[in-house]
Short mmCIF file of C-alpha atoms in Angstrom, two decimals:
data_model
loop_
_atom_site.label_atom_id
_atom_site.label_comp_id
_atom_site.label_asym_id
_atom_site.label_seq_id
_atom_site.Cartn_x
_atom_site.Cartn_y
_atom_site.Cartn_z
CA GLY A 1373 -21.94 38.13 -53.61
CA MET A 1374 -24.94 39.88 -52.10
CA GLY A 1375 -26.75 42.59 -54.03
CA ARG A 1376 -26.64 46.22 -52.97
CA PRO A 1377 -30.05 46.23 -51.16
CA ALA A 1378 -29.01 43.15 -49.14
CA GLN A 1379 -25.71 44.81 -48.25
CA VAL A 1380 -27.52 47.96 -47.08
CA ILE A 1381 -29.92 45.91 -44.92
CA LEU A 1382 -27.01 43.96 -43.44
CA VAL A 1383 -25.10 47.15 -42.62
CA GLY A 1384 -28.25 48.67 -41.09
CA LEU A 1385 -28.76 45.63 -38.85
CA TRP A 1386 -25.10 45.74 -37.86
CA ILE A 1387 -25.39 49.42 -36.88
CA ILE A 1388 -28.56 48.76 -34.87
CA GLY A 1389 -26.88 45.87 -33.04
CA LEU A 1390 -23.80 47.95 -32.35
CA GLY A 1391 -26.02 50.76 -31.05
CA LEU A 1392 -27.76 48.40 -28.63
CA LEU A 1393 -24.43 47.09 -27.36
CA LEU A 1394 -23.07 50.62 -26.89
CA ARG A 1395 -26.29 52.08 -25.55
CA GLN A 1396 -24.84 53.19 -22.24
CA PHE A 1397 -21.83 54.75 -23.91
CA ILE A 1398 -24.07 56.65 -26.36
CA LEU A 1399 -26.28 57.94 -23.54
CA SER A 1400 -23.21 59.11 -21.63
CA LEU A 1401 -21.89 60.78 -24.78
CA PHE A 1402 -24.91 63.04 -25.21
CA GLY A 1403 -26.17 63.29 -21.65
CA PRO A 1404 -29.55 64.73 -20.61
CA VAL A 1405 -29.12 67.76 -22.88
CA LEU A 1406 -30.18 65.66 -25.88
CA ALA A 1407 -33.55 64.67 -24.40
CA TYR A 1408 -34.30 68.18 -23.17
CA ASP A 1409 -33.29 69.88 -26.43
CA MET A 1410 -35.22 67.35 -28.54
CA LEU A 1411 -38.37 68.04 -26.53
CA ARG A 1412 -37.89 71.82 -26.73
CA VAL A 1413 -37.09 71.92 -30.46
CA GLY A 1414 -39.75 69.33 -31.34
CA ARG A 1415 -42.50 71.43 -29.79
CA ARG A 1416 -41.83 74.35 -32.11
CA SER A 1417 -44.74 74.59 -34.53
CA ARG A 1418 -42.51 75.98 -37.26
CA GLN A 1419 -40.76 72.60 -37.51
CA ILE A 1420 -44.03 70.98 -38.55
CA TRP A 1421 -44.78 73.76 -41.03
CA PHE A 1422 -41.30 73.48 -42.55
CA ARG A 1423 -41.73 69.73 -43.12
CA LEU A 1424 -45.19 70.23 -44.63
CA ALA A 1425 -43.95 73.02 -46.92
CA TYR A 1426 -40.98 70.88 -48.01
CA ALA A 1427 -43.22 67.93 -48.91
CA ILE A 1428 -45.62 70.21 -50.80
CA LEU A 1429 -42.70 71.76 -52.71
CA LEU A 1430 -41.42 68.34 -53.80
CA ALA A 1431 -44.93 67.25 -54.83
CA PHE A 1432 -45.34 70.46 -56.86
CA LEU A 1433 -41.97 69.91 -58.58
CA PHE A 1434 -42.91 66.36 -59.53
CA THR A 1435 -46.29 67.52 -60.93
CA TRP A 1436 -44.58 70.28 -62.92
CA ILE A 1437 -41.91 67.94 -64.34
CA TYR A 1438 -44.56 65.37 -65.25
CA PHE A 1439 -46.72 67.85 -67.18
CA VAL A 1440 -43.66 69.30 -68.94
CA TRP A 1441 -42.68 65.76 -69.92
CA VAL A 1442 -46.19 65.02 -71.22
CA SER A 1443 -46.32 68.30 -73.18
CA PHE A 1444 -43.20 67.33 -75.15
CA ARG A 1445 -44.77 64.07 -76.26
CA GLY A 1446 -46.82 64.01 -79.43
CA PRO A 1447 -50.48 62.98 -79.33
CA GLY A 1448 -51.02 59.24 -79.48
CA GLN A 1449 -47.41 58.32 -78.72
CA THR A 1450 -46.97 55.11 -76.80
CA VAL A 1451 -45.42 55.47 -73.36
CA ARG A 1452 -42.58 53.00 -73.01
CA PRO A 1453 -41.20 51.81 -69.64
CA LYS A 1454 -37.80 53.18 -70.64
CA ASP A 1455 -39.31 56.66 -71.03
CA LEU A 1456 -40.94 56.47 -67.59
CA SER A 1457 -37.63 55.40 -66.09
CA LYS A 1458 -35.97 58.50 -67.60
CA LEU A 1459 -38.74 60.64 -66.11
CA ALA A 1460 -38.13 59.12 -62.67
CA GLU A 1461 -34.37 59.65 -62.91
CA THR A 1462 -34.87 63.26 -64.05
CA TYR A 1463 -37.12 63.95 -61.09
CA PHE A 1464 -34.66 62.31 -58.73
CA GLY A 1465 -31.93 64.63 -60.02
CA VAL A 1466 -34.15 67.65 -59.31
CA TYR A 1467 -35.09 66.16 -55.94
CA MET A 1468 -31.45 65.82 -54.91
CA VAL A 1469 -30.60 69.35 -56.07
CA VAL A 1470 -33.47 70.78 -54.00
CA GLN A 1471 -32.46 68.64 -51.03
CA PHE A 1472 -28.84 69.77 -51.34
CA ILE A 1473 -29.88 73.45 -51.46
CA MET A 1474 -32.12 72.97 -48.42
CA VAL A 1475 -29.28 71.34 -46.50
CA CYS A 1476 -26.76 74.04 -47.39
CA VAL A 1477 -29.17 76.85 -46.47
CA LEU A 1478 -30.78 75.40 -43.35
CA THR A 1479 -27.90 73.57 -41.64
CA PRO A 1480 -25.83 76.65 -40.70
CA ALA A 1481 -28.95 78.57 -39.68
CA SER A 1482 -30.15 75.69 -37.50
CA VAL A 1483 -26.89 74.60 -35.87
CA ALA A 1484 -24.58 77.61 -35.77
CA GLY A 1485 -26.58 79.43 -33.11
CA ALA A 1486 -26.80 76.51 -30.67
CA ILE A 1487 -24.16 77.73 -28.21
CA ALA A 1488 -24.10 81.39 -29.28
CA GLU A 1489 -27.80 81.70 -28.41
CA GLU A 1490 -27.06 80.46 -24.90
CA LYS A 1491 -24.39 83.16 -24.62
CA GLU A 1492 -26.79 85.86 -25.81
CA ARG A 1493 -29.51 84.76 -23.39
CA ARG A 1494 -26.98 84.55 -20.52
CA THR A 1495 -27.97 80.92 -19.89
CA LEU A 1496 -24.65 79.30 -20.79
CA GLU A 1497 -23.30 80.07 -17.32
CA PHE A 1498 -26.16 78.06 -15.78
CA LEU A 1499 -25.34 75.08 -18.02
CA LEU A 1500 -21.67 75.25 -17.09
CA ALA A 1501 -22.58 75.41 -13.40
CA THR A 1502 -24.28 72.00 -13.58
CA ASP A 1503 -22.62 68.57 -13.52
CA LEU A 1504 -22.77 68.48 -17.34
CA ASN A 1505 -19.40 68.39 -19.07
CA ASP A 1506 -18.52 70.13 -22.32
CA ARG A 1507 -18.96 66.95 -24.38
CA GLU A 1508 -22.55 66.43 -23.22
CA ILE A 1509 -23.52 70.04 -23.93
CA LEU A 1510 -21.94 70.17 -27.39
CA PHE A 1511 -22.90 66.69 -28.61
CA GLY A 1512 -26.39 66.94 -27.14
CA LYS A 1513 -27.17 70.17 -28.96
CA LEU A 1514 -25.46 68.97 -32.14
CA ALA A 1515 -27.43 65.70 -32.22
CA THR A 1516 -30.73 67.51 -31.65
CA ARG A 1517 -30.27 69.88 -34.54
CA VAL A 1518 -28.91 67.24 -36.91
CA GLY A 1519 -31.87 65.00 -36.04
CA SER A 1520 -34.30 67.83 -36.72
CA LEU A 1521 -32.75 68.41 -40.15
CA LEU A 1522 -32.86 64.71 -41.01
CA LEU A 1523 -36.54 64.59 -40.06
CA LEU A 1524 -37.14 67.50 -42.42
CA LEU A 1525 -35.45 65.60 -45.24
CA ALA A 1526 -37.46 62.47 -44.38
CA ALA A 1527 -40.65 64.45 -45.07
CA GLY A 1528 -39.87 64.15 -48.78
CA LEU A 1529 -39.48 60.37 -48.82
CA PRO A 1530 -43.20 59.63 -49.45
CA ILE A 1531 -42.98 61.72 -52.63
CA LEU A 1532 -39.86 59.86 -53.71
CA THR A 1533 -41.52 56.46 -53.20
CA LEU A 1534 -44.05 57.39 -55.91
CA MET A 1535 -41.21 56.99 -58.42
CA GLN A 1536 -41.61 53.22 -58.09
CA PHE A 1537 -44.77 53.61 -60.19
CA PHE A 1538 -42.77 55.36 -62.94
CA GLY A 1539 -40.07 52.82 -63.62
CA GLY A 1540 -38.16 53.24 -60.37
CA ILE A 1541 -34.72 54.70 -59.72
CA ASP A 1542 -31.30 53.07 -59.59
CA PRO A 1543 -30.95 51.95 -55.93
CA ASP A 1544 -27.23 52.72 -55.95
CA LEU A 1545 -27.99 56.29 -56.99
CA VAL A 1546 -30.55 56.71 -54.20
CA ILE A 1547 -28.27 55.25 -51.51
CA ALA A 1548 -25.23 57.28 -52.64
CA GLY A 1549 -27.30 60.46 -52.88
CA PHE A 1550 -28.73 60.20 -49.38
CA VAL A 1551 -25.45 59.14 -47.78
CA ALA A 1552 -23.76 62.15 -49.41
CA THR A 1553 -26.54 64.41 -48.11
CA VAL A 1554 -26.13 63.12 -44.56
CA LEU A 1555 -22.37 63.67 -44.83
CA ILE A 1556 -22.96 67.27 -45.91
CA VAL A 1557 -25.33 67.79 -42.97
CA LEU A 1558 -22.79 66.38 -40.50
CA THR A 1559 -19.92 68.42 -41.96
CA LEU A 1560 -21.79 71.73 -42.00
CA ALA A 1561 -23.23 71.01 -38.55
CA ALA A 1562 -19.74 70.39 -37.12
CA VAL A 1563 -18.44 73.62 -38.67
CA GLY A 1564 -21.52 75.45 -37.36
CA MET A 1565 -21.03 74.12 -33.84
CA ALA A 1566 -17.36 75.19 -33.88
CA ALA A 1567 -18.37 78.66 -35.10
CA SER A 1568 -21.04 78.83 -32.39
CA VAL A 1569 -18.43 78.14 -29.70
CA LEU A 1570 -16.07 80.76 -31.10
CA SER A 1571 -18.67 83.51 -31.67
CA ARG A 1572 -20.39 85.73 -29.16
CA LYS A 1573 -23.58 86.23 -31.19
CA ALA A 1574 -25.70 83.77 -33.13
CA ARG A 1575 -25.72 85.85 -36.33
CA ASP A 1576 -21.90 85.98 -36.29
CA ALA A 1577 -21.74 82.19 -35.93
CA ILE A 1578 -24.18 81.66 -38.80
CA ALA A 1579 -22.28 84.09 -41.04
CA LEU A 1580 -18.96 82.42 -40.19
CA THR A 1581 -20.35 78.98 -41.08
CA TYR A 1582 -21.60 80.19 -44.46
CA LEU A 1583 -18.27 81.91 -45.05
CA VAL A 1584 -16.25 78.76 -44.30
CA GLY A 1585 -18.47 76.67 -46.59
CA VAL A 1586 -18.32 79.10 -49.49
CA ALA A 1587 -14.56 79.62 -49.03
CA TYR A 1588 -13.91 75.87 -49.18
CA ILE A 1589 -16.00 75.43 -52.32
CA VAL A 1590 -14.35 78.34 -54.14
CA LEU A 1591 -10.76 77.72 -53.03
CA SER A 1592 -10.84 73.96 -53.66
CA LEU A 1593 -12.22 74.47 -57.18
CA LEU A 1594 -9.63 77.17 -57.82
CA LEU A 1595 -6.81 74.91 -56.62
CA TYR A 1596 -7.96 72.01 -58.79
CA GLY A 1597 -8.48 74.33 -61.75
CA LEU A 1598 -4.90 75.55 -61.48
CA ALA A 1599 -3.64 71.98 -61.14
CA VAL A 1600 -5.15 70.90 -64.47
CA ILE A 1601 -4.01 73.92 -66.53
CA PRO A 1602 -1.52 72.48 -69.06
CA ALA A 1603 0.99 75.29 -68.52
CA LEU A 1604 1.02 74.72 -64.74
CA LYS A 1605 0.85 70.93 -64.62
CA TRP A 1606 3.72 68.99 -63.09
CA ASP A 1607 4.52 65.45 -61.98
CA PHE A 1608 7.25 63.60 -60.14
CA ASP A 1609 8.15 60.02 -59.25
CA LEU A 1610 7.80 58.85 -55.66
CA LEU A 1611 8.75 55.27 -54.74
CA GLY A 1612 7.96 54.11 -58.23
CA TYR A 1613 4.63 55.98 -58.50
CA THR A 1614 4.11 59.01 -60.72
CA ILE A 1615 2.21 61.77 -58.88
CA SER A 1616 0.80 64.65 -60.94
CA SER A 1617 -0.45 68.06 -59.87
CA GLU A 1618 -3.99 66.81 -60.47
CA ASP A 1619 -3.43 63.88 -58.09
CA ALA A 1620 -2.06 66.24 -55.44
CA ALA A 1621 -5.03 68.64 -55.76
CA TYR A 1622 -7.74 65.95 -55.83
CA PRO A 1623 -7.83 65.26 -52.04
CA PHE A 1624 -8.59 68.94 -51.43
CA VAL A 1625 -11.49 69.02 -53.88
CA ALA A 1626 -12.85 65.50 -53.26
CA GLY A 1627 -15.17 66.79 -50.53
CA ASN A 1628 -16.60 69.53 -52.75
CA PRO A 1629 -20.16 68.44 -53.68
CA PHE A 1630 -20.28 70.63 -56.80
CA PHE A 1631 -17.13 68.99 -58.15
CA GLN A 1632 -18.23 65.44 -57.33
CA VAL A 1633 -21.74 65.85 -58.77
CA VAL A 1634 -20.30 67.03 -62.10
CA MET A 1635 -17.81 64.16 -62.13
CA VAL A 1636 -20.53 61.59 -61.41
CA LEU A 1637 -22.84 62.95 -64.12
CA GLU A 1638 -20.04 62.92 -66.69
CA SER A 1639 -18.88 59.42 -65.79
CA ARG A 1640 -22.44 58.02 -65.71
CA GLY A 1641 -23.01 59.45 -69.17
CA GLY A 1642 -20.09 57.35 -70.38
CA GLY A 1643 -21.15 54.34 -68.32
CA THR A 1644 -17.98 54.36 -66.23
CA SER A 1645 -19.35 55.66 -62.94
CA ASP A 1646 -18.46 53.97 -59.69
CA LEU A 1647 -20.79 55.75 -57.29
CA PHE A 1648 -19.52 54.19 -54.11
CA GLU A 1649 -15.86 54.81 -54.92
CA THR A 1650 -16.76 58.48 -55.51
CA LEU A 1651 -18.77 58.48 -52.29
CA TRP A 1652 -15.79 57.05 -50.39
CA HIS A 1653 -13.58 59.83 -51.74
CA PHE A 1654 -16.22 62.40 -50.80
#
């Protein structure tokens, strides 16, 4: 069969072709709000400064990790390709942690005020008085803010490409990591947009989005933790299949990034990791 890079390219071409075929439908889905909001948000100078600061931060982290790595090596030791590959994988782990933190912090702050700000400025009534329908307003604003966040994350890609000079990184790990990040952005953005519709003020919508995210992480881990306690474990047979308490709790915790990252690291350490199966569950 085809290798993973070829599969990714094929899927990308398929998505582009599908987008061209459904161009009119996509334009009708977002409406003119998307173009207007993209222009308005894109002109904010702070967006450029955020991207520059993010790229500088990633470059600083790589420099720091490299010098720490060099300092632990004795004088005159030969640098083997395997060692450089470990350095690249270590940096990629730090890179993904930083990217995940940025996504979790910035997504609610960026998206959750989209509709609530219009309420506070008393401009939502003007939008509703136009020919725009609810779908165009919501999806247009959602797509603008998600696109802005993805552009911020893309600012770090030039730093990541430098890893090719240090042994490279497992392509499956890179693809799975970025797909998971995009899924987190979309999930938090959807929760933020719902909170923005329900809240009267932007700060209330942002706080509600953070609260929902934290509550899911804590409660799902708590539920799974209770399910694996030996004294509380149970199982029963259903149509010839044995279902345990752990199996029943797993769907609730499968979307928890903290849980899945730990599971992936443990399984990769034993050489039994299936990244894309874990990503599918996520």
